[in-house]
Amino acid sequence: YKREKLKPFTTHTGILATLNRANVDTDAIIPKQFLKSIKRTGYGPSAFFDWRYTAGGEPDKTFELNQAGFEGRSILVTRNNFGCGSSREHAVWALFQDGYRVIIAPWKEIGGQRIAAFADIFRINAAKNGLLVVELSEQDVNAIFDMVKARTGLQATVDLGKQQVEIQGSDPVVYHFDIEPGAKEQLLKGLDDIDQTLLYEADITRFENQYDP
């Protein structure tokens, strides 16, 4: 397998698509039968497989992401606790290879407990694969859902440096988001885990040359 270098994520402009479902787990994102491959490519068409296709293998017209107007989408807006379930990194590969560059979801408070927008392991896997996850308030995400519903092909620009999402239009709407500094740097520089390790290659080599087992 030849490792491909990640592209730095600075800004991205794309069409918004909405998936009005909470607690979307990694098995829904990429079902277990597709985990047998030893390659890291080819997962895109299988993203959301059980929802995306009929039993006959045709696109299911009732599935939200198959509706007209979402062609060419690259920013997914969904609900809280996205990416829960197993720790499979394949879920991020599938989303990225299906064309998504940004996932937006809300945090939510239930019974006094804060439910995060994304499962922790999914969030970590996303950063090291060049996929930006953006957590906004439930109120903000509800507003974006309404705007997408009202306008076909609605686009947004996501600026990681400024940490903002700008919904385009005659009267643009801007939402600010927080992100862990390490994940931000990793995305801005396009570094996966191997790249981050190689930043210390000189130190590693020096240690290996001096170490006497």
Coordinates of N, CA and C in Angstrom, one line a residue:
Y1 N 0.8 -1.2 0.0 CA 0.0 0.0 0.0 C 0.9 1.2 0.0
K2 N 0.6 2.2 -0.9 CA 1.3 3.4 -1.0 C 0.5 4.5 -0.3
R3 N 1.1 5.0 0.8 CA 0.4 6.0 1.6 C 0.3 7.4 0.8
E4 N -0.9 7.9 0.7 CA -1.0 9.2 0.0 C -1.0 10.3 1.1
K5 N -0.3 11.4 0.7 CA -0.2 12.5 1.6 C -1.5 13.2 1.7
L6 N -1.8 13.7 2.9 CA -3.0 14.5 3.1 C -2.8 15.9 2.5
K7 N -3.9 16.5 2.0 CA -3.8 17.9 1.6 C -4.2 18.7 2.8
P8 N -3.5 19.8 3.1 CA -3.8 20.7 4.2 C -5.2 21.2 4.0
F9 N -5.9 21.3 5.1 CA -7.3 21.9 5.1 C -7.2 23.3 5.6
T10 N -7.5 24.3 4.7 CA -7.5 25.7 5.1 C -9.0 26.2 5.0
T11 N -9.5 26.3 3.7 CA -10.9 26.7 3.5 C -11.5 25.7 2.6
H12 N -12.8 25.5 2.7 CA -13.6 24.7 1.7 C -14.9 25.3 1.5
T13 N -15.3 25.4 0.2 CA -16.6 25.8 -0.2 C -17.3 24.7 -0.9
G14 N -18.5 24.4 -0.5 CA -19.3 23.3 -1.1 C -20.7 23.3 -0.8
I15 N -21.5 22.4 -1.5 CA -22.9 22.3 -1.3 C -23.2 21.6 0.0
L16 N -24.2 22.1 0.7 CA -24.7 21.5 2.0 C -25.7 20.4 1.7
A17 N -25.6 19.3 2.4 CA -26.6 18.2 2.4 C -26.9 17.9 3.8
T18 N -28.2 17.6 4.1 CA -28.7 17.3 5.4 C -29.1 15.9 5.7
L19 N -28.7 15.4 6.8 CA -29.1 14.0 7.3 C -29.7 14.2 8.6
N20 N -31.0 14.2 8.7 CA -31.8 14.5 9.9 C -31.9 13.3 10.8
R21 N -30.8 12.7 11.3 CA -30.7 11.6 12.1 C -29.7 11.7 13.2
A22 N -30.1 11.4 14.4 CA -29.1 11.5 15.6 C -28.6 10.1 15.8
N23 N -27.4 10.0 16.5 CA -26.8 8.7 16.9 C -26.5 7.8 15.7
V24 N -26.1 8.4 14.6 CA -25.7 7.7 13.4 C -24.4 6.9 13.8
D25 N -24.4 5.6 13.8 CA -23.2 4.9 14.2 C -22.3 4.5 13.0
T26 N -21.2 4.0 13.4 CA -20.2 3.7 12.3 C -20.6 2.5 11.4
D27 N -21.5 1.7 12.0 CA -22.0 0.5 11.1 C -23.0 1.1 10.1
A28 N -23.7 2.1 10.4 CA -24.6 2.7 9.5 C -23.8 3.5 8.4
I29 N -22.7 4.1 8.8 CA -21.8 4.8 7.9 C -21.2 3.9 6.9
I30 N -20.6 2.8 7.4 CA -20.0 1.8 6.5 C -20.2 0.4 7.2
P31 N -21.2 -0.3 6.7 CA -21.5 -1.6 7.3 C -20.3 -2.6 7.3
K32 N -20.4 -3.5 8.3 CA -19.3 -4.4 8.6 C -18.9 -5.3 7.4
Q33 N -19.8 -5.6 6.5 CA -19.4 -6.5 5.3 C -18.4 -5.8 4.4
F34 N -18.2 -4.5 4.5 CA -17.2 -3.8 3.7 C -15.8 -3.6 4.4
L35 N -15.7 -4.2 5.5 CA -14.4 -4.0 6.3 C -13.4 -5.1 5.9
K36 N -13.7 -6.0 5.0 CA -12.8 -7.1 4.7 C -11.7 -6.7 3.8
S37 N -11.8 -5.6 3.1 CA -10.7 -5.2 2.2 C -9.5 -4.8 3.0
I38 N -8.3 -5.1 2.4 CA -7.1 -4.7 3.1 C -6.6 -3.3 2.5
K39 N -7.4 -2.8 1.6 CA -7.0 -1.5 1.0 C -7.8 -0.4 1.7
R40 N -7.3 0.8 1.5 CA -7.9 2.0 2.1 C -8.7 2.8 1.1
T41 N -9.0 2.2 -0.1 CA -9.7 2.9 -1.1 C -11.0 2.2 -1.5
G42 N -11.9 2.9 -2.2 CA -13.1 2.2 -2.8 C -14.3 2.2 -1.8
Y43 N -14.2 2.9 -0.7 CA -15.3 2.8 0.3 C -16.4 3.8 0.0
G44 N -16.2 4.8 -0.8 CA -17.1 5.9 -1.0 C -18.5 5.5 -1.4
P45 N -18.7 4.6 -2.5 CA -20.0 4.2 -2.9 C -20.8 3.4 -1.9
S46 N -20.1 2.9 -0.9 CA -20.7 2.1 0.2 C -21.1 2.9 1.4
A47 N -20.8 4.2 1.4 CA -21.2 5.0 2.6 C -22.7 5.0 2.7
F48 N -23.2 4.8 4.0 CA -24.6 4.7 4.3 C -25.3 3.6 3.4
F49 N -24.6 2.5 3.2 CA -25.1 1.5 2.2 C -26.5 1.1 2.4
D50 N -26.8 0.7 3.7 CA -28.2 0.1 4.0 C -29.3 1.1 3.8
W51 N -29.0 2.4 3.9 CA -30.0 3.4 3.7 C -30.0 3.9 2.3
R52 N -28.9 3.9 1.7 CA -28.6 4.5 0.4 C -29.2 3.7 -0.8
Y53 N -29.3 2.4 -0.6 CA -29.7 1.5 -1.7 C -30.9 0.7 -1.4
T54 N -31.6 0.3 -2.4 CA -32.7 -0.7 -2.2 C -32.2 -2.1 -2.1
A55 N -33.0 -3.1 -1.8 CA -32.6 -4.5 -1.8 C -32.1 -4.9 -3.2
G56 N -32.5 -4.2 -4.2 CA -32.1 -4.5 -5.6 C -30.9 -3.8 -6.0
G57 N -30.3 -3.0 -5.1 CA -29.1 -2.3 -5.4 C -29.2 -1.0 -6.1
E58 N -30.5 -0.5 -6.2 CA -30.7 0.8 -6.9 C -30.7 1.9 -5.8
P59 N -30.4 3.2 -6.2 CA -30.5 4.2 -5.2 C -31.9 4.4 -4.6
D60 N -32.0 4.4 -3.3 CA -33.3 4.5 -2.6 C -33.7 6.0 -2.6
K61 N -34.8 6.3 -3.3 CA -35.2 7.7 -3.5 C -35.7 8.3 -2.2
T62 N -36.0 7.4 -1.2 CA -36.5 7.9 0.1 C -35.4 8.3 1.0
F63 N -34.2 8.0 0.7 CA -33.1 8.3 1.6 C -32.7 9.8 1.4
E64 N -32.6 10.5 2.5 CA -32.4 12.0 2.4 C -31.2 12.4 1.5
L65 N -30.1 11.7 1.5 CA -29.0 12.2 0.8 C -29.1 11.8 -0.7
N66 N -30.1 11.1 -1.1 CA -30.3 10.8 -2.5 C -31.2 11.8 -3.2
Q67 N -31.7 12.7 -2.4 CA -32.7 13.7 -3.0 C -32.0 14.6 -4.0
A68 N -32.8 15.1 -5.0 CA -32.3 16.1 -5.9 C -31.9 17.3 -5.2
G69 N -30.8 17.9 -5.7 CA -30.3 19.1 -5.1 C -29.0 18.9 -4.3
F70 N -28.8 17.6 -3.9 CA -27.6 17.3 -3.1 C -26.5 16.7 -4.0
E71 N -26.7 16.7 -5.3 CA -25.6 16.2 -6.2 C -24.3 17.1 -6.0
G72 N -23.2 16.5 -5.8 CA -22.0 17.2 -5.7 C -21.7 17.8 -4.3
R73 N -22.6 17.4 -3.4 CA -22.4 17.9 -2.0 C -21.1 17.5 -1.4
S74 N -20.6 18.3 -0.5 CA -19.3 18.0 0.2 C -19.3 18.4 1.6
I75 N -20.4 19.0 2.1 CA -20.6 19.4 3.5 C -21.8 18.7 4.0
L76 N -21.7 17.9 5.0 CA -22.8 17.1 5.6 C -23.3 17.8 6.9
V77 N -24.5 18.1 7.0 CA -25.1 18.6 8.3 C -26.0 17.6 8.8
T78 N -25.7 17.2 10.1 CA -26.5 16.0 10.7 C -26.8 16.3 12.1
R79 N -27.1 15.3 12.9 CA -27.5 15.5 14.3 C -26.5 15.0 15.3
N80 N -26.8 15.1 16.6 CA -25.8 14.8 17.6 C -25.3 13.4 17.7
N81 N -24.2 13.2 18.3 CA -23.6 11.9 18.5 C -23.3 11.1 17.2
F82 N -22.9 11.9 16.2 CA -22.6 11.2 14.9 C -21.3 10.5 15.1
G83 N -21.2 9.3 14.5 CA -20.0 8.5 14.5 C -19.8 7.6 15.7
C84 N -20.9 7.4 16.5 CA -20.9 6.5 17.7 C -20.7 5.1 17.2
G85 N -20.6 4.2 18.2 CA -20.5 2.8 17.9 C -19.0 2.3 17.9
S86 N -18.7 1.5 17.0 CA -17.3 0.9 16.9 C -16.3 2.0 16.5
S87 N -15.1 1.6 16.7 CA -14.0 2.6 16.5 C -13.4 2.5 15.0
R88 N -14.1 1.8 14.2 CA -13.6 1.6 12.8 C -13.3 2.9 12.1
E89 N -12.0 3.0 11.7 CA -11.5 4.2 10.9 C -12.2 4.2 9.5
H90 N -12.6 3.1 9.1 CA -13.2 3.0 7.7 C -14.4 3.9 7.6
A91 N -15.1 4.3 8.7 CA -16.2 5.2 8.6 C -15.8 6.6 8.0
V92 N -14.6 7.0 8.5 CA -14.1 8.3 8.0 C -13.6 8.2 6.6
W93 N -13.0 7.0 6.3 CA -12.5 6.8 4.9 C -13.7 6.9 3.9
A94 N -14.8 6.2 4.3 CA -16.0 6.1 3.5 C -16.6 7.5 3.2
L95 N -16.7 8.3 4.2 CA -17.2 9.6 4.1 C -16.3 10.5 3.2
F96 N -15.0 10.5 3.5 CA -14.1 11.3 2.7 C -14.1 10.8 1.3
Q97 N -14.1 9.5 1.0 CA -14.1 9.0 -0.4 C -15.4 9.2 -1.1
D98 N -16.4 9.5 -0.3 CA -17.7 9.8 -0.9 C -17.9 11.3 -1.2
G99 N -16.8 12.0 -0.9 CA -16.8 13.5 -1.3 C -17.0 14.5 -0.2
Y100 N -17.2 14.0 1.0 CA -17.4 14.9 2.1 C -16.1 15.4 2.7
R101 N -16.0 16.8 2.9 CA -14.8 17.4 3.5 C -15.1 18.0 4.9
V102 N -16.4 18.2 5.1 CA -16.8 18.8 6.4 C -18.0 18.1 6.9
I103 N -18.1 17.8 8.2 CA -19.3 17.3 8.8 C -19.7 18.3 9.9
I104 N -20.9 18.7 9.9 CA -21.4 19.7 10.9 C -22.5 19.0 11.7
A105 N -22.4 19.1 13.1 CA -23.4 18.5 13.9 C -23.5 19.3 15.2
P106 N -24.6 19.1 15.9 CA -24.8 19.9 17.1 C -24.5 19.1 18.4
W107 N -24.1 19.8 19.4 CA -24.1 19.3 20.8 C -25.6 19.5 21.3
K108 N -26.0 18.6 22.3 CA -27.3 18.7 22.8 C -27.3 18.3 24.2
E109 N -28.2 19.0 25.0 CA -28.3 18.7 26.4 C -29.6 17.9 26.6
I110 N -29.4 16.7 27.3 CA -30.5 15.8 27.6 C -30.4 15.5 29.1
G111 N -31.5 15.9 29.8 CA -31.5 15.6 31.2 C -30.3 16.1 32.0
G112 N -29.9 17.3 31.6 CA -28.7 18.0 32.3 C -27.4 17.5 31.8
Q113 N -27.4 16.5 30.9 CA -26.1 15.9 30.4 C -25.9 16.4 29.0
R114 N -24.6 16.9 28.7 CA -24.3 17.3 27.4 C -23.9 16.2 26.5
I115 N -24.6 16.0 25.4 CA -24.3 15.0 24.4 C -23.5 15.7 23.3
A116 N -22.3 15.2 23.1 CA -21.4 15.8 22.1 C -22.0 15.6 20.7
A117 N -21.5 16.5 19.8 CA -21.9 16.4 18.4 C -21.3 15.1 17.7
F118 N -20.1 14.7 18.2 CA -19.4 13.6 17.5 C -18.8 12.7 18.6
A119 N -18.8 11.4 18.3 CA -18.2 10.4 19.2 C -16.7 10.7 19.2
D120 N -16.0 10.5 20.4 CA -14.6 10.9 20.5 C -13.7 10.3 19.5
I121 N -13.8 8.9 19.4 CA -12.9 8.2 18.5 C -13.1 8.6 17.0
F122 N -14.4 8.9 16.7 CA -14.7 9.3 15.3 C -14.0 10.7 15.1
R123 N -14.1 11.6 16.1 CA -13.5 12.9 16.0 C -12.0 12.8 15.7
I124 N -11.3 11.9 16.5 CA -9.9 11.7 16.3 C -9.6 11.2 15.0
N125 N -10.3 10.1 14.6 CA -10.1 9.5 13.2 C -10.3 10.5 12.1
A126 N -11.2 11.4 12.3 CA -11.5 12.4 11.2 C -10.3 13.4 11.1
A127 N -9.8 13.9 12.2 CA -8.7 14.8 12.1 C -7.4 14.2 11.4
K128 N -7.2 13.0 11.7 CA -5.9 12.4 11.1 C -6.2 11.9 9.7
N129 N -7.4 12.1 9.1 CA -7.7 11.7 7.8 C -8.1 12.9 6.9
G130 N -7.9 14.1 7.5 CA -8.2 15.3 6.7 C -9.7 15.7 6.6
L131 N -10.5 15.1 7.5 CA -12.0 15.4 7.5 C -12.2 16.3 8.7
L132 N -12.8 17.5 8.4 CA -13.1 18.5 9.5 C -14.5 18.2 10.0
V133 N -14.5 18.1 11.4 CA -15.8 18.0 12.0 C -16.1 19.3 12.8
V134 N -17.2 19.8 12.6 CA -17.6 21.1 13.2 C -18.8 21.0 14.2
E135 N -18.6 21.4 15.4 CA -19.6 21.3 16.4 C -20.3 22.6 16.6
L136 N -21.6 22.8 16.4 CA -22.3 24.0 16.6 C -23.4 23.7 17.7
S137 N -24.1 24.8 18.1 CA -25.2 24.6 18.9 C -26.4 24.0 18.2
E138 N -27.3 23.4 18.9 CA -28.5 22.8 18.3 C -29.3 23.9 17.6
Q139 N -29.4 25.1 18.1 CA -30.1 26.2 17.5 C -29.5 26.6 16.2
D140 N -28.2 26.6 16.1 CA -27.5 27.0 14.9 C -27.7 25.9 13.8
V141 N -27.6 24.6 14.2 CA -27.8 23.6 13.2 C -29.3 23.5 12.7
N142 N -30.2 23.8 13.6 CA -31.6 23.8 13.2 C -31.8 24.9 12.1
A143 N -31.1 26.1 12.3 CA -31.3 27.2 11.4 C -30.7 26.8 10.0
I144 N -29.6 26.0 10.1 CA -28.9 25.6 8.8 C -29.9 24.6 8.1
F145 N -30.5 23.7 8.8 CA -31.4 22.7 8.2 C -32.5 23.5 7.5
D146 N -33.1 24.6 8.2 CA -34.1 25.3 7.6 C -33.7 26.0 6.3
M147 N -32.4 26.6 6.3 CA -31.9 27.3 5.1 C -31.7 26.3 4.0
V148 N -31.2 25.1 4.3 CA -31.0 24.1 3.2 C -32.3 23.7 2.6
K149 N -33.3 23.5 3.4 CA -34.7 23.2 3.0 C -35.3 24.2 2.1
A150 N -35.0 25.5 2.4 CA -35.6 26.6 1.6 C -34.8 26.9 0.3
R151 N -33.6 26.4 0.2 CA -32.9 26.8 -1.0 C -32.1 25.6 -1.6
T152 N -32.4 25.2 -2.7 CA -31.7 24.1 -3.4 C -30.3 24.5 -3.8
G153 N -29.3 23.6 -3.5 CA -28.0 23.8 -3.8 C -27.3 24.8 -3.0
L154 N -27.8 25.1 -1.8 CA -27.2 26.1 -0.9 C -25.7 25.7 -0.6
Q155 N -24.8 26.7 -0.6 CA -23.4 26.5 -0.4 C -23.0 27.2 0.9
A156 N -21.9 26.7 1.4 CA -21.2 27.3 2.6 C -19.7 27.3 2.4
T157 N -19.0 28.2 3.0 CA -17.6 28.3 3.0 C -17.1 28.0 4.5
V158 N -16.3 27.0 4.7 CA -15.8 26.7 6.0 C -14.3 27.2 6.0
D159 N -14.0 28.1 6.9 CA -12.6 28.6 7.1 C -12.1 28.1 8.4
L160 N -11.1 27.2 8.3 CA -10.6 26.6 9.6 C -9.7 27.6 10.3
G161 N -9.0 28.4 9.6 CA -8.1 29.4 10.3 C -9.0 30.3 11.2
K162 N -10.1 30.8 10.6 CA -10.9 31.7 11.3 C -11.9 31.0 12.2
Q163 N -12.0 29.7 12.0 CA -13.0 28.8 12.7 C -14.4 29.3 12.6
Q164 N -14.8 29.4 11.3 CA -16.1 29.9 11.0 C -16.7 29.2 9.8
V165 N -18.1 29.1 9.9 CA -18.9 28.6 8.7 C -19.7 29.7 8.2
E166 N -19.6 30.0 7.0 CA -20.4 31.1 6.4 C -21.3 30.5 5.4
I167 N -22.6 30.6 5.7 CA -23.7 30.2 4.7 C -23.8 31.3 3.7
Q168 N -23.6 30.9 2.4 CA -23.7 31.9 1.4 C -25.1 32.3 1.0
G169 N -25.2 33.5 0.4 CA -26.4 34.0 0.0 C -26.4 35.5 -0.1
S170 N -27.5 36.2 -0.4 CA -27.5 37.6 -0.5 C -27.2 38.3 0.9
D171 N -27.6 37.5 2.0 CA -27.3 38.0 3.3 C -26.6 36.9 4.1
P172 N -25.3 36.7 3.9 CA -24.5 35.6 4.5 C -24.7 35.5 6.0
V173 N -24.7 34.3 6.5 CA -24.8 34.0 7.9 C -23.6 33.3 8.3
V174 N -22.9 33.8 9.4 CA -21.7 33.2 9.9 C -21.8 32.6 11.2
Y175 N -21.3 31.4 11.4 CA -21.3 30.7 12.7 C -19.8 30.4 13.1
H176 N -19.5 30.7 14.3 CA -18.1 30.4 14.8 C -18.1 29.1 15.5
F177 N -17.0 28.3 15.4 CA -16.9 27.1 16.0 C -15.6 26.9 16.7
D178 N -15.6 26.1 17.8 CA -14.3 25.8 18.5 C -13.8 24.5 18.0
I179 N -12.5 24.4 18.2 CA -11.8 23.1 17.8 C -10.5 23.0 18.6
E180 N -10.2 21.7 19.0 CA -9.0 21.4 19.8 C -7.8 21.9 19.0
P181 N -6.9 22.6 19.6 CA -5.7 23.2 18.9 C -4.9 22.2 18.2
G182 N -4.7 21.0 18.8 CA -3.9 20.0 18.1 C -4.5 19.5 16.8
A183 N -5.9 19.3 16.8 CA -6.6 18.8 15.7 C -6.5 19.9 14.6
K184 N -6.7 21.2 15.0 CA -6.6 22.3 14.0 C -5.3 22.3 13.3
E185 N -4.2 22.2 14.1 CA -2.9 22.2 13.5 C -2.7 21.1 12.6
Q186 N -3.1 19.9 13.0 CA -3.0 18.7 12.2 C -3.7 18.8 10.8
L187 N -4.9 19.4 10.8 CA -5.7 19.6 9.6 C -5.0 20.7 8.7
L188 N -4.6 21.8 9.4 CA -4.1 22.9 8.6 C -2.8 22.5 7.9
K189 N -2.0 21.6 8.5 CA -0.7 21.2 7.9 C -0.9 19.9 7.1
G190 N -2.0 19.3 7.2 CA -2.2 18.1 6.4 C -1.3 16.9 6.9
L191 N -1.4 16.7 8.2 CA -0.5 15.7 8.8 C -1.3 14.5 9.3
D192 N -0.9 13.3 8.9 CA -1.5 12.1 9.5 C -0.6 11.7 10.6
D193 N -0.9 10.5 11.3 CA -0.1 10.1 12.4 C 1.4 9.9 12.0
I194 N 1.6 9.3 10.8 CA 3.0 9.0 10.4 C 3.7 10.3 10.2
D195 N 3.1 11.3 9.6 CA 3.7 12.6 9.3 C 4.1 13.3 10.7
Q196 N 3.2 13.2 11.6 CA 3.5 13.8 12.9 C 4.7 13.1 13.6
T197 N 4.8 11.8 13.4 CA 5.9 11.1 14.0 C 7.2 11.5 13.3
L198 N 7.2 11.7 12.0 CA 8.3 12.0 11.2 C 8.8 13.4 11.5
L199 N 8.0 14.2 12.1 CA 8.5 15.6 12.5 C 9.7 15.4 13.5
Y200 N 9.7 14.3 14.2 CA 10.8 14.0 15.1 C 11.8 13.0 14.6
E201 N 11.9 12.9 13.3 CA 12.8 11.9 12.7 C 14.2 12.1 13.1
A202 N 14.7 13.3 13.2 CA 16.1 13.5 13.6 C 16.4 13.1 15.0
D203 N 15.4 13.3 15.9 CA 15.5 12.9 17.3 C 15.5 11.4 17.4
I204 N 14.6 10.8 16.6 CA 14.5 9.3 16.6 C 15.8 8.7 16.1
T205 N 16.3 9.2 15.1 CA 17.6 8.7 14.5 C 18.7 8.8 15.5
R206 N 18.8 10.0 16.1 CA 19.9 10.2 17.1 C 19.8 9.2 18.2
F207 N 18.5 9.0 18.7 CA 18.4 8.0 19.8 C 18.8 6.6 19.4
E208 N 18.4 6.2 18.2 CA 18.7 4.9 17.7 C 20.2 4.7 17.5
N209 N 20.9 5.8 17.1 CA 22.3 5.7 16.9 C 23.1 5.6 18.2
Q210 N 22.5 6.2 19.3 CA 23.2 6.2 20.6 C 22.8 5.1 21.5
Y211 N 21.6 4.5 21.2 CA 21.1 3.4 22.1 C 21.9 2.1 21.9
D212 N 22.3 1.6 23.1 CA 23.0 0.3 23.1 C 22.2 -0.7 23.8
P213 N 21.6 -1.6 23.1 CA 20.7 -2.6 23.7 C 21.5 -3.5 24.6

